[in-house]
mmCIF file of C-alpha atoms in Angstrom:
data_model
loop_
_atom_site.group_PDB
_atom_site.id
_atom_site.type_symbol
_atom_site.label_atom_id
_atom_site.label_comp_id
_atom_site.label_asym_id
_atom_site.label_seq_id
_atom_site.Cartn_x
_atom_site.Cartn_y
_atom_site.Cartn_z
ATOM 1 C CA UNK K 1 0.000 0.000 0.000
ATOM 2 C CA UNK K 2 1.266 3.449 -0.542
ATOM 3 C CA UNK K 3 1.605 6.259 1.954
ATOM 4 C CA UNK K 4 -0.292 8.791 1.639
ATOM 5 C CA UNK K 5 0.122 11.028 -1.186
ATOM 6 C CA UNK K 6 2.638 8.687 -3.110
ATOM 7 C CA UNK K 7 1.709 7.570 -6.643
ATOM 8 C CA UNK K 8 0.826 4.792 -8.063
ATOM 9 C CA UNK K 9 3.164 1.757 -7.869
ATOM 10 C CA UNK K 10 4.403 0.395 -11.502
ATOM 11 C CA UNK K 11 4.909 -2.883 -12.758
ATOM 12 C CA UNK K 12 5.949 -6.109 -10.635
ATOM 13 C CA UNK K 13 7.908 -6.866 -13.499
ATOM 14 C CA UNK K 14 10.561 -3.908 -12.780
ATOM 15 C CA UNK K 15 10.717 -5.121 -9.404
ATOM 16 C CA UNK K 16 11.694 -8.444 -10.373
ATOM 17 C CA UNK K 17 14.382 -7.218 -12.719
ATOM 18 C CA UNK K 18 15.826 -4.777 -10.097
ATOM 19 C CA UNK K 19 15.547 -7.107 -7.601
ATOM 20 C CA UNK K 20 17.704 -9.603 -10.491
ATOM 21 C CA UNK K 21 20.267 -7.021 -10.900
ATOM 22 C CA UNK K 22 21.106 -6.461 -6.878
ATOM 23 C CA UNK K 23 21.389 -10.773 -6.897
ATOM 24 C CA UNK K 24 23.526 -10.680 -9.779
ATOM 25 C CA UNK K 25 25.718 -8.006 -8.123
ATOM 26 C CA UNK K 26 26.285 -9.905 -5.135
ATOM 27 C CA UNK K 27 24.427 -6.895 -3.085
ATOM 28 C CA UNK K 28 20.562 -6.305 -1.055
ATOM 29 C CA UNK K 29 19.778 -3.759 -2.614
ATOM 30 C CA UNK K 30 16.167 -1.172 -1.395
ATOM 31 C CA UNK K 31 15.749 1.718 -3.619
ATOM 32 C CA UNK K 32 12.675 4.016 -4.335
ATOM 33 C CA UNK K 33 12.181 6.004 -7.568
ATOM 34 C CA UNK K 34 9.559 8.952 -8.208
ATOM 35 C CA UNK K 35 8.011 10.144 -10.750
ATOM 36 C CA UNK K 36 8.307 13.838 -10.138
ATOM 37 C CA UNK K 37 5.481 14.738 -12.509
ATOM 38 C CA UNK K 38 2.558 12.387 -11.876
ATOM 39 C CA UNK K 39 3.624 10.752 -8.757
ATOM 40 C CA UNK K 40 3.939 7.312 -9.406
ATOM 41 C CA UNK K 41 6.765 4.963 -8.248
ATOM 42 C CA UNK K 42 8.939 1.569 -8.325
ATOM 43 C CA UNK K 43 9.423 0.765 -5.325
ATOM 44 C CA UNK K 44 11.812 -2.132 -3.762
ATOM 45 C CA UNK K 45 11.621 -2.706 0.103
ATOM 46 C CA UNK K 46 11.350 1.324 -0.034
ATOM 47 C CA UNK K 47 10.524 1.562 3.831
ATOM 48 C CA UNK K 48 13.411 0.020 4.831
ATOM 49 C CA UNK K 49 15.631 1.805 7.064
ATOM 50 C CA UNK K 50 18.742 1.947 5.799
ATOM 51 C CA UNK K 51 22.476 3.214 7.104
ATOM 52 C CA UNK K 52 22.890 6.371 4.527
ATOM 53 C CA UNK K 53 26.419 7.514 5.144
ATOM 54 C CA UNK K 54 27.681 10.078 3.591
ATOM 55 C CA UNK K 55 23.929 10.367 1.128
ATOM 56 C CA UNK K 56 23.080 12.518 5.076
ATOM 57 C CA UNK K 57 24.740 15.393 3.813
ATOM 58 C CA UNK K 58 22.080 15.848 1.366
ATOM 59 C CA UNK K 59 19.939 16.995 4.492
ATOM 60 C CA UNK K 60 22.743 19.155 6.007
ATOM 61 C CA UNK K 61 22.626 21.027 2.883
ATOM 62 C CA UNK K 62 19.242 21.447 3.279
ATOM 63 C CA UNK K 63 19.210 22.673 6.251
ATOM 64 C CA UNK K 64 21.694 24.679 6.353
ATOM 65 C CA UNK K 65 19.519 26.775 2.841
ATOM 66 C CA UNK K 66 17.132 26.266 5.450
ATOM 67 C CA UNK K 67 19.369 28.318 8.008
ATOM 68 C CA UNK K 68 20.388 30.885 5.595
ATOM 69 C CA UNK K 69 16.616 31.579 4.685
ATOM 70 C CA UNK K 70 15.974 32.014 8.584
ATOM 71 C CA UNK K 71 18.368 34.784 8.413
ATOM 72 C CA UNK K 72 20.252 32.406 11.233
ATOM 73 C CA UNK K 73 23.255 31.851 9.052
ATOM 74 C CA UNK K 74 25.470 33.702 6.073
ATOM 75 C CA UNK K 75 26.582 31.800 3.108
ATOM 76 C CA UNK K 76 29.081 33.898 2.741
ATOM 77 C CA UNK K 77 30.237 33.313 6.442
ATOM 78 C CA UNK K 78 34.128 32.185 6.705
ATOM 79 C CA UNK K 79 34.664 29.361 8.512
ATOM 80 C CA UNK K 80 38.244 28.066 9.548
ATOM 81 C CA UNK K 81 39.368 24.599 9.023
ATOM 82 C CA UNK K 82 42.466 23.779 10.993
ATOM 83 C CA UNK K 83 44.411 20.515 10.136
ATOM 84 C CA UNK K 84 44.566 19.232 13.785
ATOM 85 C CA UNK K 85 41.121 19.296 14.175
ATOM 86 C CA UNK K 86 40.411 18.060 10.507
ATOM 87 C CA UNK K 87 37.622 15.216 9.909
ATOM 88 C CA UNK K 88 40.056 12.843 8.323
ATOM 89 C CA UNK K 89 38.803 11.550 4.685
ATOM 90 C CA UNK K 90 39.928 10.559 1.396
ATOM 91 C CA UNK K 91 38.605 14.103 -0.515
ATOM 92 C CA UNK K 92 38.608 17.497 -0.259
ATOM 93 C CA UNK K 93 39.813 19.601 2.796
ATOM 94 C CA UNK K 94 40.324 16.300 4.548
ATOM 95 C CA UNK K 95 42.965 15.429 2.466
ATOM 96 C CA UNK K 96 44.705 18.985 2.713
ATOM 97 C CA UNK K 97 48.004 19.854 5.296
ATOM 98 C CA UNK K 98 47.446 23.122 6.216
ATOM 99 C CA UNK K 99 45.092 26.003 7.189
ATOM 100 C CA UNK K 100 42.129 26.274 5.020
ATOM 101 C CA UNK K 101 39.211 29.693 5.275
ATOM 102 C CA UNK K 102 36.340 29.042 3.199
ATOM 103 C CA UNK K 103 32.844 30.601 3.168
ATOM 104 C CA UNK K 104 29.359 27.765 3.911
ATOM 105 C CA UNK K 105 28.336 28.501 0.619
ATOM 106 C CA UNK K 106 32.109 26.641 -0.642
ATOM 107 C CA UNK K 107 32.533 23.730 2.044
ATOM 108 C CA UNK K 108 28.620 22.918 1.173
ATOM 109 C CA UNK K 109 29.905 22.576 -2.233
ATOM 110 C CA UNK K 110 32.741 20.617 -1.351
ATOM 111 C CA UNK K 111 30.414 18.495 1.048
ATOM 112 C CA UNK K 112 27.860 17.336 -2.098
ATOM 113 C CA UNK K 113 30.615 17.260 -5.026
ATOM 114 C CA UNK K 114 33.394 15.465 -3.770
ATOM 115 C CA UNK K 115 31.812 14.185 -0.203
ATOM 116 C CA UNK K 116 34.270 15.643 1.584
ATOM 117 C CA UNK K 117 34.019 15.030 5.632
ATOM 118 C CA UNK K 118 35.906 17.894 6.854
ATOM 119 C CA UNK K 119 33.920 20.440 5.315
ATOM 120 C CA UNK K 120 30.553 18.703 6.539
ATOM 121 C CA UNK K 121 31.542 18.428 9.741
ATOM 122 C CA UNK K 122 32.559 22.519 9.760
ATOM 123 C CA UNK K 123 28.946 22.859 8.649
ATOM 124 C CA UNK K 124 27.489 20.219 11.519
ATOM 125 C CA UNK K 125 29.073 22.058 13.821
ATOM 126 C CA UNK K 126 28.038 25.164 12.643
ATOM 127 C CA UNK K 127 24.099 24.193 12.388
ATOM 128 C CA UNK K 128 23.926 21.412 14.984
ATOM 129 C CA UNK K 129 22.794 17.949 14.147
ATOM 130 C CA UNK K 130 19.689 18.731 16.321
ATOM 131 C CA UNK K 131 19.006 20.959 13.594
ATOM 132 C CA UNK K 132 19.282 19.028 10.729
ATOM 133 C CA UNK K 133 16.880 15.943 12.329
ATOM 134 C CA UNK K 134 14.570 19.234 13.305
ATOM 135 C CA UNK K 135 14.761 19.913 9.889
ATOM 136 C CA UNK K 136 13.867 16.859 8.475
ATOM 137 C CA UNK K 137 10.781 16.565 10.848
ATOM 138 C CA UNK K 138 9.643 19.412 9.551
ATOM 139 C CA UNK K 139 9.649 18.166 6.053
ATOM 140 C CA UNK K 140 7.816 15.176 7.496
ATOM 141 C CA UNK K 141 10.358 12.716 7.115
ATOM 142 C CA UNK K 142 10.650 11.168 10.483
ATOM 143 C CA UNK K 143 12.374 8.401 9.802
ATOM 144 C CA UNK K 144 15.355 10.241 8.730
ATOM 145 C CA UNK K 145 17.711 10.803 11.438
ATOM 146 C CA UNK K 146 21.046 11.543 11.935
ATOM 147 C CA UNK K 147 23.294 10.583 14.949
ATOM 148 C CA UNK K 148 26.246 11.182 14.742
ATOM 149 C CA UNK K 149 28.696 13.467 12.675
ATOM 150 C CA UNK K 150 31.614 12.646 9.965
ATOM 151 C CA UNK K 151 34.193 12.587 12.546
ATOM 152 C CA UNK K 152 32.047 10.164 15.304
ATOM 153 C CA UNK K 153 31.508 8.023 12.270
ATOM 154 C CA UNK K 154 35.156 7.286 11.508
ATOM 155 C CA UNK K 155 35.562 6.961 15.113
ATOM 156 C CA UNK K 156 33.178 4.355 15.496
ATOM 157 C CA UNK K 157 34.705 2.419 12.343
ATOM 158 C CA UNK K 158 37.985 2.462 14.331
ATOM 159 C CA UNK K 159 36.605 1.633 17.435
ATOM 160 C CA UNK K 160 35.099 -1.496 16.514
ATOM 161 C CA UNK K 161 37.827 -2.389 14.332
ATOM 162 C CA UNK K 162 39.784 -2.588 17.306
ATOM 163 C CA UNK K 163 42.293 0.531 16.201
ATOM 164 C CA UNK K 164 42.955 -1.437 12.710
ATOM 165 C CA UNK K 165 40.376 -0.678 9.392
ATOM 166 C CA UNK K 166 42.659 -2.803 7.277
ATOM 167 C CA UNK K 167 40.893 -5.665 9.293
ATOM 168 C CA UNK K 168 37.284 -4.994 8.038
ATOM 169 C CA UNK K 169 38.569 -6.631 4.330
ATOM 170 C CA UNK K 170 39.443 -9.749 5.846
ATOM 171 C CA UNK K 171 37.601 -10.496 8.906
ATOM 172 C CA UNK K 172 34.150 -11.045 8.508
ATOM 173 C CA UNK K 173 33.377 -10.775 11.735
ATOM 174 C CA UNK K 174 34.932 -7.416 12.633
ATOM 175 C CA UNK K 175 32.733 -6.238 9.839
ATOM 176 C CA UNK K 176 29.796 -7.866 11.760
ATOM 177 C CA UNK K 177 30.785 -5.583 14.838
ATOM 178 C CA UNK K 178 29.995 -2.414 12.409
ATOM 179 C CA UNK K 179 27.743 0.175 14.250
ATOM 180 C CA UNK K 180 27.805 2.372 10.536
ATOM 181 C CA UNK K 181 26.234 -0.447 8.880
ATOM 182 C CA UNK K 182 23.091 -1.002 11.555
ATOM 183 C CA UNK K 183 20.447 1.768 11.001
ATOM 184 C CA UNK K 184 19.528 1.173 14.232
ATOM 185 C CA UNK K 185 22.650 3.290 15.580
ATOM 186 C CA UNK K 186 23.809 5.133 12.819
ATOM 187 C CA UNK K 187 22.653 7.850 10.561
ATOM 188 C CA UNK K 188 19.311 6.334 9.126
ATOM 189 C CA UNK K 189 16.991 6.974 6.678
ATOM 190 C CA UNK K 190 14.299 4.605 4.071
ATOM 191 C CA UNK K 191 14.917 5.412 -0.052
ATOM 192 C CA UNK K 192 11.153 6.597 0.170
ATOM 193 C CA UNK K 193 12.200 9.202 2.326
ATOM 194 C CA UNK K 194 15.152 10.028 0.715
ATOM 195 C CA UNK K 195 13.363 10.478 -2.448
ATOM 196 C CA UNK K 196 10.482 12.376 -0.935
ATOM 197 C CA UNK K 197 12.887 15.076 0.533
ATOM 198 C CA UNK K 198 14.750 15.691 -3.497
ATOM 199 C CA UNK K 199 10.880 16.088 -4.148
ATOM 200 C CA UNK K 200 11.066 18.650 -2.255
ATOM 201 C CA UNK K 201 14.160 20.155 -3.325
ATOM 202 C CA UNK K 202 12.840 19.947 -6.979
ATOM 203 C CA UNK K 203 9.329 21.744 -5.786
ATOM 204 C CA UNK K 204 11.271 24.457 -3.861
ATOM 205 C CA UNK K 205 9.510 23.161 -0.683
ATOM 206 C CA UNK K 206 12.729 22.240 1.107
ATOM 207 C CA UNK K 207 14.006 25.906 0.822
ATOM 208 C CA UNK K 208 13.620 28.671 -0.518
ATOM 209 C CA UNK K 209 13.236 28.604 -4.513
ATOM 210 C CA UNK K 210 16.809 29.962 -5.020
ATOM 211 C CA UNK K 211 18.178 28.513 -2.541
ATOM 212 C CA UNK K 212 16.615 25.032 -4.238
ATOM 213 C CA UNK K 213 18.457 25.902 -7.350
ATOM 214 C CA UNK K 214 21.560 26.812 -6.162
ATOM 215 C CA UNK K 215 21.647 23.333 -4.226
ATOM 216 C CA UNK K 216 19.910 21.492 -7.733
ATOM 217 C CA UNK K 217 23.409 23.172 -9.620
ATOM 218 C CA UNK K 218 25.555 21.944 -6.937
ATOM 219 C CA UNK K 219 24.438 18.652 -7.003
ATOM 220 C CA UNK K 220 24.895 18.065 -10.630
ATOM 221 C CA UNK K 221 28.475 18.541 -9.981
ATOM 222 C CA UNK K 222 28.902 15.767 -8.239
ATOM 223 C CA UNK K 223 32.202 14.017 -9.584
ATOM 224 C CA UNK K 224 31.655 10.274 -9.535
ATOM 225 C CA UNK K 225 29.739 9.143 -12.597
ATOM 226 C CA UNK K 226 29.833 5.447 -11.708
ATOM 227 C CA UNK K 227 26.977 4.857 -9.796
ATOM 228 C CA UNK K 228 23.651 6.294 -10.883
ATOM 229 C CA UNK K 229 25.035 8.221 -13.476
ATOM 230 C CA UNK K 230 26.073 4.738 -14.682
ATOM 231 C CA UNK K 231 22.422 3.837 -16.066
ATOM 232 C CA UNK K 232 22.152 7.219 -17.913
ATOM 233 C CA UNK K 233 25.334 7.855 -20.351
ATOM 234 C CA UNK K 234 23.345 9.878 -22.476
ATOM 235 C CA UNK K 235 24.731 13.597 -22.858
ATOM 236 C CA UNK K 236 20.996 15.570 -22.696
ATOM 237 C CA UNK K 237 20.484 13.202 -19.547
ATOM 238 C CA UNK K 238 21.253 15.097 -16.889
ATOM 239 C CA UNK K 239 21.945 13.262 -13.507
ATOM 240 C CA UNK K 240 22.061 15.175 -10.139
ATOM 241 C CA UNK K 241 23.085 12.668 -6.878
ATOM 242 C CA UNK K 242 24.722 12.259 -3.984
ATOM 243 C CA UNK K 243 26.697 9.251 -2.937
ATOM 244 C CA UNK K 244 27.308 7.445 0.049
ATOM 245 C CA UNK K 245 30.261 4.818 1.130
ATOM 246 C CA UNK K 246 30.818 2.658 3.806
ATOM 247 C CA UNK K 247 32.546 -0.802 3.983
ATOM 248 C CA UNK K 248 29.971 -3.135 2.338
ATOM 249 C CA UNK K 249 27.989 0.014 1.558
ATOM 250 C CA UNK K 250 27.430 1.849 -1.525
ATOM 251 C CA UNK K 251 24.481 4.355 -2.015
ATOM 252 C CA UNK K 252 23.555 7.282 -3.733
ATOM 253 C CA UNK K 253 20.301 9.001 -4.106
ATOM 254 C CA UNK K 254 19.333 11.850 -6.506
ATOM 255 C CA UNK K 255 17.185 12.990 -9.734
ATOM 256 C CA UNK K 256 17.470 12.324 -13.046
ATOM 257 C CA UNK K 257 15.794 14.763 -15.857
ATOM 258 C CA UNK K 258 15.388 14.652 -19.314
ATOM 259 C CA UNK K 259 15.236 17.152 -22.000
ATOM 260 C CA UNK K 260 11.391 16.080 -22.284
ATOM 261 C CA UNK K 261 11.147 17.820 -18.906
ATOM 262 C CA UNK K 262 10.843 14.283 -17.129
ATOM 263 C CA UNK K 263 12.296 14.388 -13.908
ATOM 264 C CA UNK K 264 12.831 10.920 -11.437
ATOM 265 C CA UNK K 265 13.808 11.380 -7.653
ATOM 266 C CA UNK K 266 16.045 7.721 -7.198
ATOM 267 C CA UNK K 267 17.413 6.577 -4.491
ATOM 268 C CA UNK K 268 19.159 3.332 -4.328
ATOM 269 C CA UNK K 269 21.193 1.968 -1.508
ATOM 270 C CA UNK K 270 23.335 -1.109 -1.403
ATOM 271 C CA UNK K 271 24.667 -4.014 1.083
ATOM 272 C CA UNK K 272 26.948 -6.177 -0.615
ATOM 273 C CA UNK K 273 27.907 -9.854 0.960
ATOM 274 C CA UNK K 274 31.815 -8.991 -0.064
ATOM 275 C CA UNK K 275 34.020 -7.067 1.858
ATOM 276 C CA UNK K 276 36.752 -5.962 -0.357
ATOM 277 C CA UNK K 277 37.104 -1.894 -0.647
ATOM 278 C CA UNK K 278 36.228 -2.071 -4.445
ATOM 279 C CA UNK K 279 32.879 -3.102 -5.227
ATOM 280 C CA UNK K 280 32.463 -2.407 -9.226
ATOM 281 C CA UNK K 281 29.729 -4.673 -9.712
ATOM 282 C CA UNK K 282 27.918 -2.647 -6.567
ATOM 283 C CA UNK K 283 28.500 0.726 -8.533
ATOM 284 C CA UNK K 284 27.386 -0.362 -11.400
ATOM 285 C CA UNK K 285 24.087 -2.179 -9.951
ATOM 286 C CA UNK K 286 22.974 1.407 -8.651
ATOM 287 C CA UNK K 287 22.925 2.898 -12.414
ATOM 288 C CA UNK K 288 21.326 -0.397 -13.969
ATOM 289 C CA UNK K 289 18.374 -0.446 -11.293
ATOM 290 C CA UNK K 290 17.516 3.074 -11.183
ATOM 291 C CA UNK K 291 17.534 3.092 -15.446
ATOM 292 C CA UNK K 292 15.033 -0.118 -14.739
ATOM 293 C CA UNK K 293 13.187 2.094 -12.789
ATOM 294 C CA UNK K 294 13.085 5.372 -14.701
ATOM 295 C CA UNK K 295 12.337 3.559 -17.887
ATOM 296 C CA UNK K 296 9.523 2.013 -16.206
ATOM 297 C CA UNK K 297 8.194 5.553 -15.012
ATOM 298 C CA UNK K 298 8.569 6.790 -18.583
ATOM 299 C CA UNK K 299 6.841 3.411 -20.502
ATOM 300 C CA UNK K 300 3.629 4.891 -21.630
#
């Protein structure tokens, strides 16, 4: 059954095939896709709660538009990044050795295009995580909460690694010990709700209209085309997402519009049984599922 105000639900048969494509990639995968239009879905174990990783920044950036509409916050504001205190991180101003002053408007660029930790963790601290689960409640997306920042995330890894990551590829069982990968305790959402809340970025109902659009741009920026941007190699496809790692773990949720003026809110998150650090045939699942999806949304 739906929830309210979804769309209709299309075709078992998609389901089937998606649900093909995760088993062929070795993954369990959930994933949601919207019709931003007319409102109807494909939906795969959609209200599952799922461990989002770094896909949560997409509702920092919210709310921190959301700030910067309430007057509460300048995106022009300079904020200091100092490399002892530095989220570590394989991107961005978490790779970097010395001093860095950028403005929110910048690090929330660096956040969505490159995922970089260190710059969404000056932002957390900046809004509050409080904030950003108040934020989501008030775009009625309870189920999307966020416990912890970049920084207590790593820490966590390396905590129940017992001090050594290099274990999680080769023990099993130290994977098992994961708190990241339970939604339970980690930064949770479902792919319905991620999909509802880029609705709402689309609709300028997350933030203000400009706001919206200057998040939409950033978003299509995003650097790694090998995951949903996979299943649409088409150059007047344009693909706007926001990917999220973990071990196990790949994810990314975001919209895809065509030059018909079709536009499909996807979000597609992965488990895979496999723990080595590159998961190709994971990447690559995301893309294939949410085309499966989208054409299925588009079939007349």
């Amino acid at each position: 059954m739906n929830a309210p105000g979804e769309g209709t639900p299309r075709g078992t048969g998609v389901r089937s095939r998606i649900r093909s494509v995760f088993t062929d990639a070795g993954v369990t995968g959930w994933m949601h896709a919207l019709d931003l239009g007319d409102g109807a879905e494909v939906a795969v174990a959609a209200d599952t709660p799922v461990s989002t990783a770094s896909v949560h920044k997409l509702c920092l950036a919210v709310t921190v538009q959301r700030f910067a509409d309430e007057g509460r916050l300048d995106l022009d504001e300079q904020l200091e990044s100092l490399p002892g205190d530095r989220t570590p991180g394989p991107t961005g101003l978490s790779m970097l050795s010395g001093p860095v002053r950028m403005s929110v408007r910048d690090l929330l660029a660096m956040a969505l295009t490159v995922s970089d930790n260190a710059a969404a963790d000056l932002l957390i601290d900046r809004v509050g995580l409080d904030a950003v689960n108040d934020a989501m409640r008030a775009l009625g997306l309870r189920r999307t909460v966020a416990v912890q920042t970049m920084r207590d995330l790593i820490a966590s890894i390396e905590e129940d690694s017992g001090g050594d990551p290099a274990r999680l590829a080769s023990d099993p069982a130290v994977l098992g010990r994961l708190r990241v990968l339970d939604p339970a305790r980690a930064n949770r959402s479902t792919p319905r709700e991620m999909t509802r809340l880029l609705a709402a970025l689309w609709r300028d109902e997350a933030c203000s209209a400009g706001r919206a659009r200057e998040l939409r741009a950033v978003l299509g920026l995003q650097v790694w085309p090998h995951r949903l941007a996979s299943g649409f190699p088409y150059d007047d496809v344009r693909v706007h997402g926001k990917t999220g790692t973990l071990p196990t773990v790949r994810n990314e949720a975001g919209v895809v519009e065509y030059p018909d003026g079709g536009r499909y809110a996807v979000a597609v998150f992965t488990r895979s049984a496999r723990t080595a650090a590159r998961q190709p045939a994971a990447d690559a699942a995301i893309g294939t599922a949410a085309r499966l999806a989208v054409r299925a949304l588009r079939a007349p």
